[in-house]
XYZ file of C-alpha atoms in Angstrom:
435
model
C -3.834 -4.541 -15.579
C -3.759 -6.671 -18.176
C -2.474 -10.405 -17.083
C 1.251 -10.646 -18.402
C 4.548 -12.287 -17.899
C 6.706 -9.460 -16.636
C 10.106 -11.340 -16.716
C 13.177 -9.508 -15.854
C 11.381 -5.909 -16.855
C 8.678 -7.174 -14.067
C 11.456 -8.017 -11.677
C 13.027 -4.850 -11.797
C 9.700 -2.967 -11.583
C 8.702 -4.785 -8.534
C 12.161 -4.197 -6.674
C 11.369 -0.354 -7.464
C 7.894 -0.457 -5.755
C 9.855 -0.481 -2.255
C 11.236 2.917 -2.821
C 8.074 4.337 -5.080
C 6.750 7.944 -3.429
C 2.930 8.082 -4.145
C 3.305 11.707 -3.266
C 2.555 13.744 -0.417
C -1.148 13.664 -0.016
C -1.313 9.759 -0.528
C 1.535 10.055 2.662
C -0.949 11.803 4.725
C -3.748 9.355 4.023
C -1.683 6.508 4.701
C -0.742 8.516 7.879
C -4.212 8.459 8.898
C -4.844 4.825 8.289
C -1.989 4.073 10.413
C -2.883 6.045 13.569
C -6.616 4.815 12.971
C -5.731 1.418 12.581
C -3.080 1.593 15.593
C -5.665 2.722 17.994
C -8.238 -0.088 16.865
C -5.678 -3.077 17.511
C -5.066 -1.513 20.535
C -8.659 -1.501 21.659
C -8.852 -5.217 20.343
C -11.390 -7.021 22.280
C -11.700 -3.654 24.369
C -15.642 -3.958 24.874
C -15.399 -7.767 25.525
C -13.286 -7.394 27.950
C -14.994 -4.247 30.039
C -18.489 -6.122 29.628
C -17.041 -8.853 31.743
C -14.124 -6.848 33.878
C -16.711 -4.262 34.528
C -20.179 -4.824 33.910
C -20.149 -8.621 34.801
C -22.051 -9.821 31.913
C -22.671 -13.486 30.950
C -21.329 -15.188 27.551
C -24.804 -14.129 25.858
C -24.544 -10.567 26.108
C -21.209 -10.519 24.818
C -21.834 -12.427 21.950
C -24.937 -10.265 21.250
C -22.552 -7.126 21.507
C -20.219 -8.277 18.997
C -22.761 -9.756 16.770
C -25.691 -6.400 17.262
C -22.355 -3.958 16.449
C -21.898 -5.295 12.879
C -25.214 -6.328 12.208
C -27.316 -3.017 13.514
C -23.969 -0.587 12.485
C -24.515 -2.165 8.702
C -28.293 -1.751 8.554
C -27.877 2.499 10.002
C -25.252 2.530 7.225
C -27.538 2.091 4.417
C -28.162 5.276 4.008
C -24.828 6.485 4.114
C -23.683 5.267 0.940
C -25.758 7.373 -1.494
C -25.091 10.512 0.752
C -21.372 9.719 0.694
C -21.098 9.497 -3.194
C -22.589 13.034 -3.934
C -20.502 14.968 -1.313
C -16.333 15.618 -1.237
C -14.829 12.782 0.408
C -12.569 14.017 2.786
C -14.707 16.265 4.540
C -16.898 12.986 5.169
C -13.752 11.166 6.561
C -13.037 14.035 8.772
C -16.574 14.229 9.954
C -17.052 10.005 10.385
C -13.663 10.491 12.594
C -14.752 13.290 14.601
C -18.163 11.069 15.166
C -16.068 7.996 16.348
C -13.742 10.027 18.369
C -16.920 11.444 20.675
C -18.567 8.087 20.535
C -15.219 6.171 22.105
C -14.630 8.943 24.395
C -18.167 8.919 25.972
C -17.451 5.065 27.651
C -14.094 6.246 29.476
C -16.514 9.253 30.485
C -19.176 7.348 31.599
C -16.681 4.974 33.421
C -14.942 7.768 35.158
C -18.541 9.065 36.757
C -19.904 5.559 37.479
C -22.589 5.644 34.710
C -21.324 2.972 32.144
C -23.675 0.575 31.568
C -24.167 -2.510 28.816
C -26.409 -0.489 26.681
C -23.967 2.337 26.355
C -21.511 0.107 24.817
C -24.164 -1.537 22.597
C -25.076 1.921 21.174
C -21.106 2.910 20.754
C -20.569 -0.172 19.089
C -23.210 0.652 16.453
C -22.290 4.394 16.116
C -18.770 3.088 15.455
C -19.497 0.458 13.041
C -21.894 2.800 11.096
C -19.249 5.426 10.965
C -16.393 2.858 9.981
C -18.684 1.908 6.626
C -18.980 5.538 5.836
C -15.308 6.463 6.355
C -13.977 3.059 3.925
C -16.588 4.041 1.539
C -15.194 7.376 1.113
C -11.363 6.510 1.894
C -11.885 4.538 -1.343
C -12.986 7.156 -3.821
C -10.080 9.650 -1.831
C -7.450 7.172 -2.579
C -8.377 6.412 -6.328
C -8.560 10.439 -7.001
C -4.966 10.689 -4.797
C -3.289 7.657 -6.404
C -2.909 7.026 -10.193
C -4.201 3.901 -11.718
C -1.108 2.280 -12.027
C -0.283 2.647 -8.391
C -3.185 1.635 -6.654
C -1.935 -1.725 -6.230
C 1.682 -0.088 -4.030
C -0.707 1.684 -1.835
C -3.427 -1.203 -0.947
C -0.327 -2.807 -0.475
C 1.074 -0.410 1.986
C -2.412 -0.302 3.731
C -2.187 -4.175 3.921
C 1.145 -4.137 5.584
C 0.211 -1.510 7.976
C -2.779 -3.424 9.078
C -1.064 -6.470 9.764
C 2.023 -4.655 11.540
C -0.784 -3.030 14.101
C -2.315 -6.454 14.645
C 0.969 -8.604 15.420
C 2.040 -5.013 17.848
C -1.290 -3.546 18.942
C -3.347 -6.615 20.793
C -0.399 -7.638 23.151
C 0.594 -3.716 23.812
C -3.100 -2.796 24.617
C -3.259 -6.103 26.991
C -0.270 -4.870 28.816
C -1.610 -1.344 28.713
C -5.139 -2.547 30.260
C -2.919 -4.574 33.046
C -1.004 -1.354 33.996
C -3.584 1.296 33.785
C -7.246 0.190 33.676
C -9.717 -1.238 31.392
C -10.659 1.838 29.416
C -7.220 2.633 28.773
C -7.054 1.270 25.337
C -10.331 2.879 24.429
C -8.966 6.489 25.051
C -6.286 5.240 23.039
C -8.678 4.521 19.819
C -10.083 7.549 20.647
C -7.342 9.790 20.101
C -6.509 7.883 17.069
C -9.695 9.217 15.149
C -9.065 12.743 16.310
C -5.311 12.237 15.198
C -6.833 10.372 11.725
C -8.961 13.352 11.257
C -5.801 15.859 11.291
C -3.610 13.860 8.901
C -6.786 14.187 6.172
C -7.178 17.668 7.002
C -3.103 17.963 6.295
C -3.607 16.569 2.789
C -4.793 19.944 1.843
C -5.845 21.053 -1.571
C -9.323 21.924 -3.064
C -11.075 18.745 -4.110
C -13.643 19.132 -6.456
C -17.536 18.447 -5.664
C -18.777 15.420 -7.050
C -21.051 15.961 -10.442
C -24.371 14.170 -10.489
C -24.906 12.502 -13.472
C -28.254 10.723 -14.171
C -26.231 7.251 -13.251
C -25.081 8.946 -9.914
C -28.586 9.883 -9.288
C -30.477 6.265 -9.989
C -31.113 4.167 -7.498
C -29.207 5.138 -4.045
C -27.352 2.297 -2.420
C -29.100 -0.014 -4.629
C -26.803 0.980 -7.647
C -23.633 -0.391 -5.645
C -25.572 -3.905 -5.356
C -26.340 -3.659 -9.629
C -23.076 -2.883 -10.135
C -21.550 -6.103 -8.429
C -23.681 -8.505 -9.374
C -23.770 -7.355 -12.776
C -20.007 -7.560 -13.354
C -18.744 -10.607 -14.553
C -15.925 -10.821 -12.460
C -17.015 -8.858 -9.436
C -19.996 -10.377 -8.795
C -18.138 -14.069 -8.229
C -15.347 -12.433 -6.126
C -17.861 -10.395 -4.010
C -19.465 -13.775 -3.156
C -16.136 -15.864 -2.196
C -14.889 -12.744 -0.471
C -18.427 -12.506 1.848
C -18.302 -16.248 2.279
C -14.695 -16.580 3.402
C -14.523 -13.602 5.402
C -17.707 -14.467 7.168
C -16.491 -18.037 8.268
C -13.329 -17.155 9.146
C -14.417 -14.757 11.573
C -17.199 -16.768 12.374
C -15.101 -19.925 13.708
C -12.791 -17.419 15.814
C -15.108 -17.558 19.033
C -15.127 -21.460 18.170
C -11.578 -21.544 17.731
C -11.040 -19.976 21.281
C -13.530 -22.068 23.442
C -11.607 -24.946 21.629
C -7.887 -23.723 22.781
C -8.801 -22.200 25.913
C -11.932 -24.474 27.057
C -11.672 -28.268 25.778
C -7.435 -28.120 25.042
C -6.699 -26.326 27.965
C -4.069 -23.835 26.790
C -2.884 -20.912 28.736
C -4.458 -17.409 27.267
C -0.871 -16.385 26.803
C -0.512 -19.606 24.451
C -3.469 -18.397 22.577
C -2.572 -14.958 22.176
C 1.062 -16.199 20.491
C -0.776 -18.645 17.909
C -2.915 -15.944 16.507
C -0.222 -13.113 17.136
C 2.537 -14.706 15.526
C 0.810 -15.543 12.457
C 0.082 -11.824 11.438
C 3.862 -11.762 10.396
C 2.470 -13.894 7.276
C 0.168 -10.945 6.341
C 3.031 -8.509 6.566
C 5.160 -10.894 4.238
C 2.097 -11.456 1.781
C 1.467 -7.967 1.481
C 5.100 -7.191 0.444
C 5.158 -10.017 -2.130
C 1.546 -8.861 -3.591
C 2.843 -6.361 -5.800
C 5.956 -8.258 -6.924
C 3.720 -11.181 -7.937
C 1.726 -9.562 -9.902
C 4.142 -7.542 -11.920
C 5.839 -11.329 -13.251
C 2.336 -13.222 -13.204
C -0.573 -10.475 -13.514
C -3.512 -9.648 -11.385
C -5.883 -12.154 -12.257
C -3.530 -15.339 -11.744
C -2.361 -13.924 -8.545
C -6.129 -13.293 -7.195
C -7.134 -16.572 -8.602
C -4.168 -18.551 -6.897
C -4.269 -16.831 -3.985
C -8.147 -16.756 -3.281
C -7.575 -20.817 -3.760
C -4.856 -21.527 -1.523
C -6.215 -19.080 1.381
C -8.833 -21.540 2.229
C -6.666 -24.945 1.877
C -5.627 -24.163 5.389
C -8.534 -23.865 8.379
C -9.506 -27.355 8.129
C -5.875 -28.527 9.441
C -7.454 -26.875 12.689
C -9.550 -29.722 13.000
C -6.822 -31.714 14.180
C -5.251 -29.458 16.388
C -4.438 -31.421 20.223
C -2.692 -30.333 23.518
C 0.905 -29.686 23.932
C 3.405 -28.041 22.098
C 2.853 -29.560 18.647
C -0.952 -28.558 18.941
C 0.061 -25.250 19.524
C 2.809 -25.337 16.497
C 0.110 -26.954 14.254
C -2.288 -23.490 14.943
C 0.412 -21.301 14.453
C 1.561 -23.096 10.966
C -1.946 -22.998 9.467
C -2.777 -19.430 10.755
C 0.692 -18.189 9.292
C -0.235 -19.797 5.904
C -3.812 -18.696 6.126
C -2.752 -14.995 6.566
C 0.289 -15.234 4.255
C -2.051 -15.795 1.439
C -5.118 -13.540 2.529
C -1.862 -10.781 2.524
C -1.767 -11.387 -0.911
C -5.068 -11.870 -1.872
C -6.456 -8.595 -0.319
C -4.313 -6.049 -1.704
C -4.998 -7.387 -5.193
C -9.011 -7.632 -4.893
C -9.690 -4.150 -3.543
C -7.304 -2.984 -6.461
C -9.348 -4.738 -8.938
C -12.464 -3.671 -7.316
C -11.541 0.168 -7.189
C -10.541 -0.096 -11.007
C -13.644 -1.714 -12.062
C -15.681 0.528 -10.597
C -16.243 3.992 -12.072
C -15.693 7.311 -9.952
C -19.654 7.931 -9.397
C -20.042 4.519 -8.242
C -17.087 4.050 -5.896
C -18.699 5.147 -2.686
C -21.687 3.172 -3.091
C -20.321 0.088 -4.505
C -18.046 -0.150 -1.572
C -20.783 0.654 1.186
C -22.840 -2.133 -0.379
C -19.891 -4.670 -0.210
C -18.959 -3.754 3.226
C -22.843 -3.853 4.469
C -22.762 -7.051 3.096
C -19.930 -8.348 4.750
C -20.600 -7.310 8.230
C -23.795 -8.555 7.958
C -23.123 -11.788 6.736
C -19.895 -12.333 9.303
C -22.927 -11.358 12.026
C -24.967 -13.759 10.651
C -22.578 -16.955 10.645
C -20.909 -15.954 13.679
C -24.172 -16.665 15.430
C -25.164 -19.518 13.581
C -21.684 -21.096 14.418
C -22.051 -20.490 17.924
C -25.205 -22.452 17.903
C -23.657 -25.203 15.618
C -20.715 -25.562 18.156
C -22.791 -25.781 21.056
C -25.143 -28.022 19.183
C -22.202 -30.657 17.652
C -18.956 -29.281 19.193
C -15.893 -26.927 18.526
C -13.976 -29.358 16.656
C -17.011 -30.426 14.317
C -17.730 -26.550 13.787
C -14.201 -25.953 12.855
C -14.446 -28.910 10.716
C -17.700 -28.039 8.821
C -16.395 -24.517 7.987
C -13.123 -25.815 6.876
C -14.810 -28.017 4.663
C -17.298 -25.310 3.402
C -14.383 -23.002 2.270
C -12.590 -25.982 0.319
C -15.321 -25.332 -2.003
C -15.600 -21.485 -2.270
C -12.752 -21.245 -4.972
C -15.722 -22.736 -7.138
C -17.162 -19.003 -7.015
C -13.954 -17.092 -8.030
C -13.540 -15.689 -11.461
C -12.100 -18.359 -13.511
C -11.606 -15.874 -16.709
C -11.179 -11.933 -16.713
C -14.077 -11.038 -18.757
C -14.066 -7.567 -17.476
C -15.973 -5.357 -19.701
C -14.048 -3.391 -21.702
C -15.066 -0.022 -20.033
C -15.486 -1.239 -16.499
C -12.677 0.184 -15.354
C -12.436 3.819 -16.969
C -10.685 6.651 -14.961
C -12.087 9.996 -15.193
C -9.132 11.991 -14.179
C -7.188 12.491 -10.958
C -7.826 16.009 -9.977
C -5.286 16.303 -7.294
C -3.207 13.339 -7.160
C 0.617 13.494 -8.429
C 2.613 11.406 -10.607
C 4.536 8.679 -8.421
C 8.131 9.299 -8.755
C 10.905 6.703 -7.747
C 13.461 8.301 -4.893
C 16.968 8.308 -5.749
């Protein structure tokens, strides 16, 4: 999308976005996303809870469970990007959902027979992580084929809104379910969500054409995804910025938990409240994102939101015990997540539009694999840093580093003229405004 000031016309277009229909195929894709996201958020931290409450393992093993799932899952997913690229995307998505369903269901089955062990949790987390990367790379390509180029931001905004809605509601409901029905209840729900997701994708219907293997598509494997990112004048800085910022945010989450629950003596319900309520900011940001782009242009919004989102985490250094400290955490997290809610749909849409159809799966796989690996490494490093210094010092160092990350954002939209060329929408329907 070209950068422009939409004025009053842009305002009218933004108001119409809430009523816009993107067609039945997209609606089923959205249903798939929603049920899968709901299951994932219900089962948030289910494996660490099972590891502690059922298997009685220590903090080192719990940390290893989280890091290994990301790191090894990313490594296993390396050959999946090229494999996904040259196949019909919806069958791949269904297959990955069924793989995750079977893997997750194995946990409550083993628990019921008294055979659940730490190694099984580790293997399941790796399988789910690898299948998730393949699913996301295929779903990005599927979305691009089902939705008109001008509707991609609206579609990604709806996905972002769904993500934050399930993030607000899922963990509290999941915690209540575990308390009432036992430690593997949410794992069963998560497994069922993958089965429902596969059914929704199947309901899209239609005949999906087989991807054509061009000479460019044959060459390079997954390396072609990284080549495309690193050679692109705007995707390259956006990639480096996103990987570093997301990695630092995720790496400091356990450190903040130690500071609040350990050093400062906050109750678990207060910690949950401090991280749950701010997720409403993500919902607000996702709703604002298309309106801001319509008024100010894609690149300006991406640059402004990408800069603002890193201004807040440094404030966590000043958290203190009591109500004032709780309010500070809520305010900082709300501002952070609000900016993320604006930034994510714009950056995801930009990434799709600037990637040719025969590179989408490999580009998304390369992006996700790098992000997961960086998060795993940074999480381990920040755990060590917090132990050597203090949780507050580790949060401060992360916050200071994030303040420098806007330097990596693309300052100018120097997109090559043919970078985002669309190759048609074989099954997409034109969007219509509901009357």
